[in-house]
Amino acid sequence: MKRVKTAFFCRQCGNQSVKWLGRCPSCGEWNSFVEEPVSAQAGADAAEFATRDKPRSIDSIEAGDRDRTSTGLAEMDRVLGGGIVKGSVVLIGGEPGIGKSTVLLQMMECLASRKLPVLYVSGEESASQIKLRALRIGALSADLLVLVEVSLENIMDHILSVNPTVAVIDSIQTICSADLPSPPGSVGQVRESSEKLILMAKRKGIPLFLVGHVTKEGAIAGPKILEHMVDTVLYFEGDSGHAFRIIRAVKNRFGPTNEIGVFQMSERGLEEVTNPSSLFLSERPIDASGSVVIASMEGTRPLLVELQALVCPSNFGAPRRTCIGVDHNRVSLLAAVLEKVLGLRLASQDIFVNVAGGVRLDEPAADLGIVAAIMSSYWDQPVEGGTVVCGEVGLAGEVRAIGQRDERVKEAARLGFNKAVLPPPSRSEKPSTGSQGTLSVRSLSDLSQVLFQGNQRARQRGSRGSIDKTLDK
Ligand code: TYD
Ligand code: MG
């Protein structure tokens, strides 16, 4: 009997090695190598789909941007950069139960209702389960074809014979190629199946959507290794405790990254949220200390979100810094800056920071909002109702310029905010029109003057270096 050739793969990043390693040299993960069979087949398949293209001048090539097909869901089109590009491969990752199958079925219904044939391949659910979901969200067009199959070879045959406008594979972890003896979901199978599917998509010009599961531990071969291979990577964010679902483009060869689409899970599937800012602010407590509204740029769209901080005396030796939706290290850094520059006694205080609505902020422009929320909670002094705050904070307590200042101010004005606290415009930016309500701050002491000048205690330590000994006694 012929011996099966094996190799060791990292479960985290898919790195291949001839021998077992304790630590992956590529991603640094410990104890992540598993032994799996390898196929000698892949090279032969690549030859089958070879394009036999010749070198040619770039000005003779057509851009093909007209080949974009609208999905029918405006939020989905936005994250894809304007619609589905012919022959592109999109990977949708997200935790189980977040709504990947639902949003894809809805998207396919929108296409099928325009008489465009679409193929939904499921390896996870039975046809009747899919029908139940389809009944719930009203996806019942005749051009929506459903295939329940896990064999890669059969799936590829069906895709080629149907030649759909879009094909969805739900999920890539359930697909299994006969060329490899390893089970579905293993690193080898995921890589092999996606390689072949991607080659087919490019060669035949059929757009593909691949669903990929991620677990918190990254135990199965997750979409991480696929991210390099596909054109677009979308991540589904949001937790099951909230109705909001955000689809974020983390990689896009055909459009801007970090663009987000906002949805709300309802009884009848996912509904698009066309005005996310007002939704995120709808439950905001007015005149509560520790609550600040910031204008964050998500891709090309400004988004107003509420940021909350709670500062309270620490009972144990080491104060806690707990953050949801913002980077923990960033909050520790900003707390240290506040301590040094404004003399806030934060070393003896626990700090909790939360972004309302389950949104995640990773823009430095959120710094000033975090700082303002901490100051507000520490001094127990609310920030005035119609105020938005944004800017980056440096280690010396200086407030640094941010991009797209005008867009943020406009969005804030549109939602009825009459005061925007921002860094001064950078020299290249011309002062914006209609900026009556904008207040420029250059440092954290400026910020404390602008936001908390009515506070007696804040005023006492408004100038740099004056430590609040009186308060803490
Ligand atoms: P699903 O799309 O199956 O998640 P995934 O494919 O990412 O694993 O979504 C399942 C969840 O969505 C489930 O918890 C039920 C909920 N849901 C609704 O609330 N309303 C609906 O109309 C549908 C179809 C699902
Ligand atoms: Mg699913």
Short mmCIF file of C-alpha atoms and ligand atoms in Angstrom, two decimals:
data_model
loop_
_atom_site.label_atom_id
_atom_site.label_comp_id
_atom_site.label_asym_id
_atom_site.label_seq_id
_atom_site.Cartn_x
_atom_site.Cartn_y
_atom_site.Cartn_z
CA MET A 1 0.00 0.00 0.00
CA LYS A 2 1.26 3.48 -0.86
CA ARG A 3 2.21 5.51 2.17
CA VAL A 4 0.21 8.72 2.61
CA LYS A 5 2.51 11.72 2.59
CA THR A 6 1.99 14.03 5.55
CA ALA A 7 3.19 17.39 6.73
CA PHE A 8 2.65 19.57 9.81
CA PHE A 9 0.40 22.62 9.59
CA CYS A 10 -0.14 25.48 11.99
CA ARG A 11 -3.83 25.60 12.96
CA GLN A 12 -3.61 29.34 13.44
CA CYS A 13 -2.03 30.58 10.22
CA GLY A 14 -1.64 27.49 8.02
CA ASN A 15 2.16 27.57 7.98
CA GLN A 16 3.57 24.23 6.72
CA SER A 17 6.57 22.41 8.15
CA VAL A 18 8.18 18.99 7.58
CA LYS A 19 8.53 18.39 11.31
CA TRP A 20 6.53 19.20 14.42
CA LEU A 21 7.39 22.52 16.03
CA GLY A 22 6.43 23.73 19.48
CA ARG A 23 6.03 27.30 18.31
CA CYS A 24 5.00 28.49 14.87
CA PRO A 25 7.83 30.57 13.37
CA SER A 26 5.32 32.50 11.25
CA CYS A 27 2.62 33.59 13.70
CA GLY A 28 4.29 32.80 17.02
CA GLU A 29 1.45 30.60 18.31
CA TRP A 30 2.43 27.81 20.72
CA ASN A 31 1.46 24.17 20.29
CA SER A 32 -0.53 24.83 17.12
CA PHE A 33 1.02 22.25 14.75
CA VAL A 34 -1.04 19.27 13.64
CA GLU A 35 -0.05 16.49 11.28
CA GLU A 36 -2.15 16.22 8.12
CA PRO A 37 -1.88 14.41 4.82
CA VAL A 38 -0.83 16.46 1.80
CA SER A 39 -1.85 15.95 -1.80
CA ALA A 40 0.44 15.97 -4.78
CA GLN A 41 -2.61 16.91 -6.85
CA ALA A 42 -2.72 20.69 -6.46
CA GLY A 43 -0.16 21.44 -9.16
CA ALA A 44 -2.08 19.42 -11.73
CA ASP A 45 -5.32 21.31 -10.98
CA ALA A 46 -3.61 24.64 -11.33
CA ALA A 47 -2.51 23.61 -14.83
CA GLU A 48 -6.11 22.78 -15.72
CA PHE A 49 -7.22 26.33 -14.92
CA ALA A 50 -4.14 28.06 -16.37
CA THR A 51 -5.15 31.19 -18.30
CA ARG A 52 -2.43 30.94 -21.01
CA ASP A 53 -2.27 34.74 -20.93
CA LYS A 54 0.50 36.62 -22.72
CA PRO A 55 2.26 39.81 -21.59
CA ARG A 56 0.44 42.85 -22.96
CA SER A 57 0.46 46.62 -22.61
CA ILE A 58 -1.51 48.05 -19.70
CA ASP A 59 -3.34 50.58 -21.88
CA SER A 60 -4.84 47.79 -23.96
CA ILE A 61 -6.50 46.22 -20.90
CA GLU A 62 -10.08 47.09 -20.00
CA ALA A 63 -10.72 47.97 -16.35
CA GLY A 64 -13.97 46.04 -16.20
CA ASP A 65 -15.39 48.16 -13.40
CA ARG A 66 -18.70 48.13 -15.23
CA ASP A 67 -18.94 44.44 -14.37
CA ARG A 68 -20.08 45.24 -10.86
CA THR A 69 -23.45 43.80 -9.96
CA SER A 70 -25.43 45.48 -7.24
CA THR A 71 -26.41 43.05 -4.48
CA GLY A 72 -29.69 44.88 -3.85
CA LEU A 73 -28.67 45.52 -0.23
CA ALA A 74 -27.23 49.03 -0.06
CA GLU A 75 -25.19 48.32 3.08
CA MET A 76 -23.68 45.22 1.47
CA ASP A 77 -22.83 47.15 -1.71
CA ARG A 78 -21.12 49.75 0.44
CA VAL A 79 -18.76 47.29 2.12
CA LEU A 80 -18.01 45.58 -1.18
CA GLY A 81 -17.03 48.95 -2.67
CA GLY A 82 -20.05 49.36 -4.95
CA GLY A 83 -21.26 45.87 -5.78
CA ILE A 84 -20.00 42.43 -6.67
CA VAL A 85 -17.02 42.34 -9.06
CA LYS A 86 -16.99 39.58 -11.67
CA GLY A 87 -14.76 36.67 -10.69
CA SER A 88 -14.05 38.04 -7.21
CA VAL A 89 -13.92 35.89 -4.11
CA VAL A 90 -15.32 37.29 -0.87
CA LEU A 91 -14.74 35.67 2.49
CA ILE A 92 -17.26 36.36 5.26
CA GLY A 93 -16.01 35.49 8.71
CA GLY A 94 -17.74 35.68 12.03
CA GLU A 95 -18.74 33.78 15.10
CA PRO A 96 -21.44 31.11 14.85
CA GLY A 97 -24.98 32.43 14.99
CA ILE A 98 -24.10 36.02 14.13
CA GLY A 99 -26.12 36.00 10.90
CA LYS A 100 -23.80 35.05 8.03
CA SER A 101 -26.18 32.54 6.43
CA THR A 102 -29.10 34.93 6.91
CA VAL A 103 -27.49 37.93 5.24
CA LEU A 104 -26.24 35.85 2.33
CA LEU A 105 -29.64 34.29 1.75
CA GLN A 106 -31.19 37.76 1.78
CA MET A 107 -28.61 39.02 -0.68
CA MET A 108 -29.27 36.07 -2.98
CA GLU A 109 -33.00 36.68 -2.81
CA CYS A 110 -32.43 40.29 -3.91
CA LEU A 111 -30.45 39.01 -6.90
CA ALA A 112 -32.84 36.17 -7.72
CA SER A 113 -35.83 38.50 -7.64
CA ARG A 114 -34.12 40.39 -10.49
CA LYS A 115 -34.10 37.12 -12.49
CA LEU A 116 -30.39 36.56 -11.91
CA PRO A 117 -29.68 32.88 -11.19
CA VAL A 118 -27.83 32.35 -7.92
CA LEU A 119 -26.61 29.17 -6.26
CA TYR A 120 -26.55 28.65 -2.51
CA VAL A 121 -24.40 25.67 -1.52
CA SER A 122 -24.81 24.55 2.06
CA GLY A 123 -22.79 21.90 3.80
CA GLU A 124 -24.20 22.72 7.21
CA GLU A 125 -27.97 22.64 6.96
CA SER A 126 -30.49 20.37 5.26
CA ALA A 127 -32.63 21.67 2.41
CA SER A 128 -35.70 21.83 4.65
CA GLN A 129 -33.85 23.87 7.28
CA ILE A 130 -32.80 26.30 4.57
CA LYS A 131 -36.41 26.47 3.39
CA LEU A 132 -37.57 27.32 6.92
CA ARG A 133 -35.14 30.21 7.09
CA ALA A 134 -36.12 31.29 3.57
CA LEU A 135 -39.80 31.34 4.57
CA ARG A 136 -38.93 33.48 7.56
CA ILE A 137 -37.10 36.10 5.51
CA GLY A 138 -39.21 35.75 2.36
CA ALA A 139 -36.49 34.41 0.06
CA LEU A 140 -38.66 32.41 -2.30
CA SER A 141 -37.71 33.42 -5.86
CA ALA A 142 -37.50 30.61 -8.41
CA ASP A 143 -34.00 31.67 -9.51
CA LEU A 144 -32.57 30.99 -6.07
CA LEU A 145 -31.08 27.51 -6.38
CA VAL A 146 -30.13 25.51 -3.30
CA LEU A 147 -27.62 22.68 -3.21
CA VAL A 148 -26.83 20.62 -0.14
CA GLU A 149 -23.42 19.07 -0.77
CA VAL A 150 -20.01 18.76 0.85
CA SER A 151 -17.95 17.18 -1.92
CA LEU A 152 -15.75 19.79 -3.56
CA GLU A 153 -15.71 18.02 -6.92
CA ASN A 154 -19.52 17.82 -7.11
CA ILE A 155 -19.90 21.43 -6.02
CA MET A 156 -17.53 22.60 -8.74
CA ASP A 157 -19.38 20.56 -11.38
CA HIS A 158 -22.70 22.09 -10.33
CA ILE A 159 -21.34 25.63 -10.27
CA LEU A 160 -19.92 25.19 -13.76
CA SER A 161 -23.15 23.72 -15.16
CA VAL A 162 -25.47 26.31 -13.53
CA ASN A 163 -23.11 29.24 -14.24
CA PRO A 164 -24.76 31.43 -11.58
CA THR A 165 -24.40 35.21 -11.18
CA VAL A 166 -23.16 34.53 -7.65
CA ALA A 167 -22.39 31.32 -5.80
CA VAL A 168 -22.27 31.07 -2.01
CA ILE A 169 -20.43 28.30 -0.17
CA ASP A 170 -21.71 27.97 3.40
CA SER A 171 -19.26 27.14 4.88
CA ILE A 172 -15.76 26.48 3.61
CA GLN A 173 -15.04 24.38 6.73
CA THR A 174 -17.59 21.75 5.69
CA ILE A 175 -16.25 21.26 2.14
CA CYS A 176 -14.12 18.24 1.55
CA SER A 177 -12.02 17.19 -1.44
CA ALA A 178 -11.61 13.53 -2.35
CA ASP A 179 -7.92 14.14 -3.12
CA LEU A 180 -7.09 14.52 0.55
CA PRO A 181 -7.74 11.88 3.20
CA SER A 182 -7.97 14.46 6.01
CA PRO A 183 -11.39 15.40 7.47
CA PRO A 184 -13.37 18.54 6.50
CA GLY A 185 -12.35 21.61 8.46
CA SER A 186 -8.69 20.59 8.68
CA VAL A 187 -6.07 23.08 7.51
CA GLY A 188 -5.25 20.98 4.44
CA GLN A 189 -8.86 20.60 3.33
CA VAL A 190 -9.73 24.25 3.84
CA ARG A 191 -6.70 25.35 1.89
CA GLU A 192 -7.14 22.78 -0.88
CA SER A 193 -10.87 23.47 -1.37
CA SER A 194 -10.50 27.22 -1.34
CA GLU A 195 -7.52 27.13 -3.71
CA LYS A 196 -9.52 25.18 -6.27
CA LEU A 197 -12.66 27.28 -5.84
CA ILE A 198 -10.70 30.52 -6.18
CA LEU A 199 -8.99 29.29 -9.36
CA MET A 200 -12.38 28.37 -10.81
CA ALA A 201 -13.91 31.74 -9.86
CA LYS A 202 -11.11 33.67 -11.54
CA ARG A 203 -11.08 31.51 -14.65
CA LYS A 204 -14.83 31.43 -15.22
CA GLY A 205 -15.63 34.90 -13.87
CA ILE A 206 -18.15 33.62 -11.32
CA PRO A 207 -18.15 35.63 -8.08
CA LEU A 208 -17.95 33.47 -4.97
CA PHE A 209 -18.86 34.16 -1.37
CA LEU A 210 -17.18 31.83 1.11
CA VAL A 211 -18.42 31.63 4.67
CA GLY A 212 -15.73 30.95 7.25
CA HIS A 213 -16.21 30.18 10.93
CA VAL A 214 -13.95 31.56 13.58
CA THR A 215 -13.94 30.36 17.11
CA LYS A 216 -12.51 32.35 20.00
CA GLU A 217 -9.70 29.82 20.40
CA GLY A 218 -9.04 29.62 16.66
CA ALA A 219 -9.19 25.85 17.03
CA ILE A 220 -10.34 25.01 13.51
CA ALA A 221 -8.58 26.16 10.39
CA GLY A 222 -10.26 29.54 10.42
CA PRO A 223 -10.41 32.19 7.74
CA LYS A 224 -6.98 33.48 8.80
CA ILE A 225 -5.13 31.41 6.21
CA LEU A 226 -7.73 32.21 3.59
CA GLU A 227 -7.36 35.95 4.01
CA HIS A 228 -4.30 36.06 1.79
CA MET A 229 -5.97 34.09 -0.95
CA VAL A 230 -9.26 35.93 -1.39
CA ASP A 231 -10.00 39.41 -2.82
CA THR A 232 -12.22 40.71 -0.07
CA VAL A 233 -12.51 39.83 3.60
CA LEU A 234 -15.62 40.86 5.46
CA TYR A 235 -16.02 40.40 9.18
CA PHE A 236 -19.31 40.18 10.92
CA GLU A 237 -19.15 41.95 14.28
CA GLY A 238 -21.59 42.51 17.09
CA ASP A 239 -22.56 40.32 19.98
CA SER A 240 -25.64 38.22 20.34
CA GLY A 241 -26.78 40.41 23.24
CA HIS A 242 -27.30 43.34 20.86
CA ALA A 243 -29.48 43.51 17.78
CA PHE A 244 -26.86 45.48 15.81
CA ARG A 245 -24.69 43.64 13.35
CA ILE A 246 -21.80 45.35 11.62
CA ILE A 247 -20.14 43.99 8.51
CA ARG A 248 -16.66 45.42 8.19
CA ALA A 249 -14.40 45.17 5.14
CA VAL A 250 -10.92 44.42 6.52
CA LYS A 251 -9.41 43.73 3.11
CA ASN A 252 -10.77 44.77 -0.25
CA ARG A 253 -8.92 44.67 -3.54
CA PHE A 254 -11.81 46.50 -5.20
CA GLY A 255 -12.79 49.18 -2.72
CA PRO A 256 -11.98 51.04 0.47
CA THR A 257 -11.24 49.06 3.61
CA ASN A 258 -12.72 49.61 7.04
CA GLU A 259 -16.00 50.47 5.38
CA ILE A 260 -18.89 49.21 7.48
CA GLY A 261 -22.44 48.15 6.79
CA VAL A 262 -24.86 48.29 9.69
CA PHE A 263 -27.74 45.87 10.11
CA GLN A 264 -30.24 45.09 12.80
CA MET A 265 -31.40 41.53 13.49
CA SER A 266 -35.17 41.31 13.51
CA GLU A 267 -37.92 38.70 13.28
CA ARG A 268 -37.68 38.80 9.50
CA GLY A 269 -33.93 38.58 9.05
CA LEU A 270 -31.43 41.42 8.97
CA GLU A 271 -32.71 44.91 8.29
CA GLU A 272 -30.46 47.59 6.90
CA VAL A 273 -29.80 50.55 9.15
CA THR A 274 -29.54 53.58 6.93
CA ASN A 275 -28.91 56.08 9.70
CA PRO A 276 -26.62 54.27 12.17
CA SER A 277 -25.54 57.34 14.16
CA SER A 278 -29.03 58.18 15.37
CA LEU A 279 -29.59 54.53 16.26
CA PHE A 280 -26.41 54.31 18.32
CA LEU A 281 -27.29 57.49 20.15
CA SER A 282 -30.95 56.68 20.75
CA GLU A 283 -30.47 55.41 24.31
CA ARG A 284 -27.96 58.00 25.42
CA PRO A 285 -28.51 59.31 28.95
CA ILE A 286 -28.64 63.10 28.89
CA ASP A 287 -26.63 64.95 31.52
CA ALA A 288 -24.99 61.83 32.90
CA SER A 289 -21.34 62.12 33.82
CA GLY A 290 -18.95 59.86 31.95
CA SER A 291 -20.92 59.87 28.71
CA VAL A 292 -19.38 61.52 25.64
CA VAL A 293 -20.35 61.43 21.97
CA ILE A 294 -17.55 61.07 19.47
CA ALA A 295 -17.49 61.23 15.68
CA SER A 296 -15.55 58.29 14.33
CA MET A 297 -14.78 57.67 10.66
CA GLU A 298 -15.66 54.16 9.56
CA GLY A 299 -14.32 53.89 6.03
CA THR A 300 -15.80 56.83 4.17
CA ARG A 301 -18.70 57.32 6.55
CA PRO A 302 -18.69 59.36 9.76
CA LEU A 303 -20.39 57.59 12.62
CA LEU A 304 -21.48 59.18 15.87
CA VAL A 305 -21.22 56.86 18.84
CA GLU A 306 -21.54 57.19 22.57
CA LEU A 307 -18.54 56.39 24.70
CA GLN A 308 -18.95 55.83 28.44
CA ALA A 309 -16.42 55.79 31.23
CA LEU A 310 -16.83 54.95 34.86
CA VAL A 311 -14.10 55.95 37.27
CA CYS A 312 -14.43 54.76 40.85
CA PRO A 313 -12.05 54.17 43.76
CA SER A 314 -10.17 50.92 43.58
CA ASN A 315 -10.54 48.42 46.41
CA PHE A 316 -7.47 46.40 45.63
CA GLY A 317 -3.83 47.22 45.14
CA ALA A 318 -3.74 47.19 41.35
CA PRO A 319 -6.43 49.39 39.78
CA ARG A 320 -8.51 47.79 37.05
CA ARG A 321 -8.74 49.01 33.48
CA THR A 322 -11.63 47.25 31.77
CA CYS A 323 -12.48 48.21 28.20
CA ILE A 324 -15.19 47.09 25.82
CA GLY A 325 -14.97 48.32 22.25
CA VAL A 326 -11.70 50.24 22.66
CA ASP A 327 -8.11 49.11 23.05
CA HIS A 328 -7.15 48.36 26.63
CA ASN A 329 -3.56 49.59 26.20
CA ARG A 330 -4.76 52.85 24.71
CA VAL A 331 -6.93 53.53 27.75
CA SER A 332 -4.04 52.77 30.13
CA LEU A 333 -1.85 55.13 28.14
CA LEU A 334 -4.42 57.93 28.18
CA ALA A 335 -4.98 57.44 31.91
CA ALA A 336 -1.25 57.84 32.45
CA VAL A 337 -1.23 61.04 30.35
CA LEU A 338 -4.15 62.43 32.37
CA GLU A 339 -2.35 61.61 35.59
CA LYS A 340 0.85 63.28 34.50
CA VAL A 341 -0.49 66.31 32.67
CA LEU A 342 -3.63 67.23 34.60
CA GLY A 343 -2.70 65.56 37.86
CA LEU A 344 -5.77 63.33 38.06
CA ARG A 345 -5.21 60.66 40.72
CA LEU A 346 -6.10 57.71 38.52
CA ALA A 347 -3.61 55.25 40.01
CA SER A 348 -6.03 54.69 42.87
CA GLN A 349 -9.10 54.44 40.61
CA ASP A 350 -10.64 51.63 38.60
CA ILE A 351 -11.51 52.71 35.06
CA PHE A 352 -14.19 51.05 32.95
CA VAL A 353 -14.71 52.20 29.36
CA ASN A 354 -17.52 51.00 27.14
CA VAL A 355 -18.66 51.89 23.63
CA ALA A 356 -22.45 51.78 23.48
CA GLY A 357 -24.22 49.51 20.99
CA GLY A 358 -21.40 46.96 20.68
CA VAL A 359 -19.38 49.13 18.27
CA ARG A 360 -15.60 48.72 18.18
CA LEU A 361 -13.42 51.81 17.80
CA ASP A 362 -9.83 51.52 16.70
CA GLU A 363 -9.25 55.02 15.41
CA PRO A 364 -6.80 57.28 17.30
CA ALA A 365 -9.34 60.10 16.89
CA ALA A 366 -11.35 58.43 19.66
CA ASP A 367 -8.61 59.39 22.18
CA LEU A 368 -10.02 62.77 23.05
CA GLY A 369 -13.43 61.20 23.63
CA ILE A 370 -11.96 58.60 25.99
CA VAL A 371 -10.08 61.31 27.87
CA ALA A 372 -13.18 63.52 28.10
CA ALA A 373 -15.30 60.60 29.37
CA ILE A 374 -12.72 59.73 32.04
CA MET A 375 -12.46 63.38 33.15
CA SER A 376 -16.22 63.70 33.22
CA SER A 377 -16.67 60.62 35.37
CA TYR A 378 -13.74 61.45 37.66
CA TRP A 379 -15.05 64.94 38.36
CA ASP A 380 -18.66 63.76 38.20
CA GLN A 381 -19.41 66.59 35.82
CA PRO A 382 -21.49 65.83 32.71
CA VAL A 383 -20.44 67.01 29.28
CA GLU A 384 -22.99 69.42 27.81
CA GLY A 385 -25.68 67.68 25.72
CA GLY A 386 -25.04 68.82 22.15
CA THR A 387 -21.28 68.30 22.17
CA VAL A 388 -19.14 65.94 20.11
CA VAL A 389 -15.48 65.43 20.84
CA CYS A 390 -12.74 63.97 18.65
CA GLY A 391 -8.99 64.15 18.29
CA GLU A 392 -5.83 62.21 18.88
CA VAL A 393 -3.93 62.68 22.14
CA GLY A 394 -0.13 62.59 22.32
CA LEU A 395 2.00 61.53 25.27
CA ALA A 396 2.72 65.12 26.26
CA GLY A 397 -0.99 65.85 26.53
CA GLU A 398 -1.10 67.66 23.19
CA VAL A 399 -4.11 67.23 20.91
CA ARG A 400 -3.14 66.19 17.40
CA ALA A 401 -4.83 66.79 14.07
CA ILE A 402 -7.26 64.24 12.67
CA GLY A 403 -8.33 63.38 9.15
CA GLN A 404 -11.71 64.21 7.60
CA ARG A 405 -12.47 66.94 10.10
CA ASP A 406 -15.20 68.46 7.95
CA GLU A 407 -17.13 65.23 7.40
CA ARG A 408 -17.27 64.63 11.13
CA VAL A 409 -18.48 68.15 11.89
CA LYS A 410 -21.13 67.91 9.16
CA GLU A 411 -22.48 64.60 10.45
CA ALA A 412 -22.62 66.03 13.97
CA ALA A 413 -24.46 69.12 12.76
CA ARG A 414 -26.89 66.95 10.81
CA LEU A 415 -27.83 65.12 14.00
CA GLY A 416 -28.38 68.35 15.88
CA PHE A 417 -25.07 68.70 17.74
CA ASN A 418 -24.17 72.36 18.07
CA LYS A 419 -20.67 72.13 19.55
CA ALA A 420 -17.71 70.17 18.19
CA VAL A 421 -14.51 70.03 20.21
CA LEU A 422 -11.65 69.26 17.82
CA PRO A 423 -7.95 69.79 17.28
CA PRO A 424 -7.15 72.91 15.23
CA PRO A 425 -7.25 72.28 11.46
CA SER A 426 -3.91 71.19 10.01
CA ARG A 427 -2.16 73.72 7.81
CA SER A 428 -3.11 71.96 4.59
CA GLU A 429 -6.80 72.12 5.48
CA LYS A 430 -8.63 75.31 4.77
CA PRO A 431 -10.98 76.44 7.54
CA SER A 432 -14.33 74.85 6.88
CA THR A 433 -17.42 76.79 6.07
CA GLY A 434 -20.21 76.91 8.58
CA SER A 435 -17.96 75.97 11.49
CA GLN A 436 -19.47 78.35 14.03
CA GLY A 437 -19.88 75.60 16.61
CA THR A 438 -16.35 74.18 16.41
CA LEU A 439 -13.96 74.76 19.28
CA SER A 440 -10.28 74.07 18.74
CA VAL A 441 -8.31 72.55 21.60
CA ARG A 442 -4.54 72.16 21.57
CA SER A 443 -3.97 70.40 24.86
CA LEU A 444 -5.75 68.51 27.59
CA SER A 445 -5.84 71.63 29.75
CA ASP A 446 -7.70 73.37 26.91
CA LEU A 447 -10.12 70.46 26.87
CA SER A 448 -10.77 70.70 30.60
CA GLN A 449 -11.37 74.44 30.21
CA VAL A 450 -13.74 74.00 27.29
CA LEU A 451 -15.78 71.12 28.68
CA PHE A 452 -15.62 71.54 32.44
CA GLN A 453 -14.99 75.23 33.04
CA GLY A 454 -18.10 75.47 35.20
CA ASN A 455 -16.65 72.95 37.61
CA GLN A 456 -14.97 74.57 40.58
CA ARG A 457 -12.73 71.58 41.20
CA ALA A 458 -11.80 71.28 37.56
CA ARG A 459 -10.97 74.96 37.38
CA GLN A 460 -8.58 74.66 40.29
CA ARG A 461 -6.41 72.27 38.37
CA GLY A 462 -7.01 73.66 34.91
CA SER A 463 -3.43 74.85 34.63
CA ARG A 464 -0.72 72.32 34.05
CA GLY A 465 0.94 70.70 37.04
CA SER A 466 -1.45 71.76 39.78
CA ILE A 467 -2.27 68.50 41.50
CA ASP A 468 -5.65 67.95 43.07
CA LYS A 469 -4.46 67.45 46.59
CA THR A 470 -7.47 69.25 48.00
CA LEU A 471 -9.91 66.80 46.45
CA ASP A 472 -8.19 63.60 47.47
CA LYS A 473 -7.70 64.49 51.11
P1 TYD B 1 -27.36 32.51 11.06
O1 TYD B 1 -27.47 33.27 9.79
O2 TYD B 1 -27.77 31.09 11.04
O3 TYD B 1 -25.90 32.60 11.64
P2 TYD B 1 -24.53 32.01 11.05
O4 TYD B 1 -24.80 31.51 9.69
O5 TYD B 1 -23.60 33.18 11.11
O6 TYD B 1 -24.11 30.95 12.01
O7 TYD B 1 -28.17 33.34 12.15
C1 TYD B 1 -28.76 32.70 13.17
C2 TYD B 1 -29.26 33.65 14.22
O8 TYD B 1 -30.05 34.70 13.70
C3 TYD B 1 -30.11 32.89 15.16
O9 TYD B 1 -29.64 33.13 16.47
C4 TYD B 1 -31.49 33.37 14.94
C5 TYD B 1 -31.31 34.73 14.36
N1 TYD B 1 -32.35 35.10 13.39
C6 TYD B 1 -33.27 36.08 13.72
O10 TYD B 1 -33.24 36.65 14.81
N2 TYD B 1 -34.20 36.45 12.80
C7 TYD B 1 -34.30 35.85 11.57
O11 TYD B 1 -35.17 36.21 10.77
C8 TYD B 1 -33.35 34.83 11.25
C9 TYD B 1 -33.39 34.14 9.91
C10 TYD B 1 -32.40 34.48 12.17
MG MG B 2 -24.75 29.53 9.03
#
